Amino acid sequence: MRILWALERAPLCPCLLREVEPMANSALSYHLSLLRRASLVTTTARSNYRVYRTTALAKRFLAFAKGAQP
């Protein structure tokens, strides 16, 4: 969830995501691939890295999650 919250604020590359959610490169890559397969994030290739951003589905999910929190 924290990855989605971070990406909701702005598109980020994995190196910046690791600052928000410290974890091993392999773990972050795994979680991002799960989010991509679930259609919650998309990627854009930039020279030698990728930028991740939330999809419309993820934005609806996060809006629902915000409403569900006390």
mmCIF file of C-alpha atoms in Angstrom:
data_model
loop_
_atom_site.group_PDB
_atom_site.id
_atom_site.type_symbol
_atom_site.label_atom_id
_atom_site.label_comp_id
_atom_site.label_asym_id
_atom_site.label_seq_id
_atom_site.Cartn_x
_atom_site.Cartn_y
_atom_site.Cartn_z
ATOM 1 C CA MET A 1 0.000 0.000 0.000
ATOM 2 C CA ARG A 2 2.795 2.434 0.820
ATOM 3 C CA ILE A 3 4.156 2.102 -2.712
ATOM 4 C CA LEU A 4 0.760 3.035 -4.139
ATOM 5 C CA TRP A 5 0.413 5.969 -1.717
ATOM 6 C CA ALA A 6 3.819 7.258 -2.819
ATOM 7 C CA LEU A 7 3.006 6.855 -6.505
ATOM 8 C CA GLU A 8 -0.326 8.590 -6.021
ATOM 9 C CA ARG A 9 1.557 11.775 -5.122
ATOM 10 C CA ALA A 10 3.910 11.638 -8.120
ATOM 11 C CA PRO A 11 5.377 9.218 -10.676
ATOM 12 C CA LEU A 12 8.657 7.803 -9.348
ATOM 13 C CA CYS A 13 11.563 5.653 -10.419
ATOM 14 C CA PRO A 14 12.550 2.677 -8.236
ATOM 15 C CA CYS A 15 15.536 4.528 -6.775
ATOM 16 C CA LEU A 16 13.203 7.189 -5.342
ATOM 17 C CA LEU A 17 10.643 4.601 -4.260
ATOM 18 C CA ARG A 18 13.339 2.937 -2.146
ATOM 19 C CA GLU A 19 13.695 6.194 -0.208
ATOM 20 C CA VAL A 20 9.974 6.085 0.600
ATOM 21 C CA GLU A 21 9.828 2.341 1.236
ATOM 22 C CA PRO A 22 13.289 0.991 2.092
ATOM 23 C CA MET A 23 13.659 -2.569 0.823
ATOM 24 C CA ALA A 24 16.001 -4.668 -1.252
ATOM 25 C CA ASN A 25 16.022 -4.068 -5.005
ATOM 26 C CA SER A 26 14.672 -7.547 -5.654
ATOM 27 C CA ALA A 27 11.789 -7.091 -3.192
ATOM 28 C CA LEU A 28 10.808 -3.738 -4.682
ATOM 29 C CA SER A 29 10.997 -5.157 -8.197
ATOM 30 C CA TYR A 30 8.783 -8.072 -7.144
ATOM 31 C CA HIS A 31 6.156 -5.794 -5.569
ATOM 32 C CA LEU A 32 6.143 -3.452 -8.559
ATOM 33 C CA SER A 33 5.660 -6.398 -10.914
ATOM 34 C CA LEU A 34 2.674 -7.569 -8.836
ATOM 35 C CA LEU A 35 1.162 -4.082 -8.949
ATOM 36 C CA ARG A 36 1.752 -3.927 -12.709
ATOM 37 C CA ARG A 37 0.106 -7.316 -13.275
ATOM 38 C CA ALA A 38 -2.861 -6.148 -11.174
ATOM 39 C CA SER A 39 -3.154 -3.073 -13.457
ATOM 40 C CA LEU A 40 -2.521 -0.734 -10.510
ATOM 41 C CA VAL A 41 0.656 0.818 -11.950
ATOM 42 C CA THR A 42 2.085 1.478 -15.397
ATOM 43 C CA THR A 43 5.650 2.113 -16.444
ATOM 44 C CA THR A 44 7.317 4.501 -18.817
ATOM 45 C CA ALA A 45 10.845 3.785 -20.010
ATOM 46 C CA ARG A 46 13.317 6.638 -19.637
ATOM 47 C CA SER A 47 16.867 6.269 -20.963
ATOM 48 C CA ASN A 48 18.180 3.649 -18.496
ATOM 49 C CA TYR A 49 15.385 3.457 -15.901
ATOM 50 C CA ARG A 50 11.611 3.170 -15.590
ATOM 51 C CA VAL A 51 9.120 5.578 -14.081
ATOM 52 C CA TYR A 52 6.110 4.082 -12.319
ATOM 53 C CA ARG A 53 2.736 5.800 -11.960
ATOM 54 C CA THR A 54 -0.678 4.797 -10.662
ATOM 55 C CA THR A 55 -3.498 3.879 -13.021
ATOM 56 C CA ALA A 56 -7.107 5.064 -12.852
ATOM 57 C CA LEU A 57 -7.969 1.760 -11.150
ATOM 58 C CA ALA A 58 -5.358 2.395 -8.457
ATOM 59 C CA LYS A 59 -6.663 5.914 -7.914
ATOM 60 C CA ARG A 60 -10.191 4.559 -7.377
ATOM 61 C CA PHE A 61 -8.840 1.892 -5.016
ATOM 62 C CA LEU A 62 -6.894 4.477 -2.992
ATOM 63 C CA ALA A 63 -9.914 6.789 -2.837
ATOM 64 C CA PHE A 64 -11.955 3.883 -1.486
ATOM 65 C CA ALA A 65 -9.219 3.030 1.033
ATOM 66 C CA LYS A 66 -9.102 6.640 2.230
ATOM 67 C CA GLY A 67 -12.859 6.604 2.767
ATOM 68 C CA ALA A 68 -12.662 3.318 4.666
ATOM 69 C CA GLN A 69 -10.042 4.567 7.141
ATOM 70 C CA PRO A 70 -11.322 5.959 10.475
#
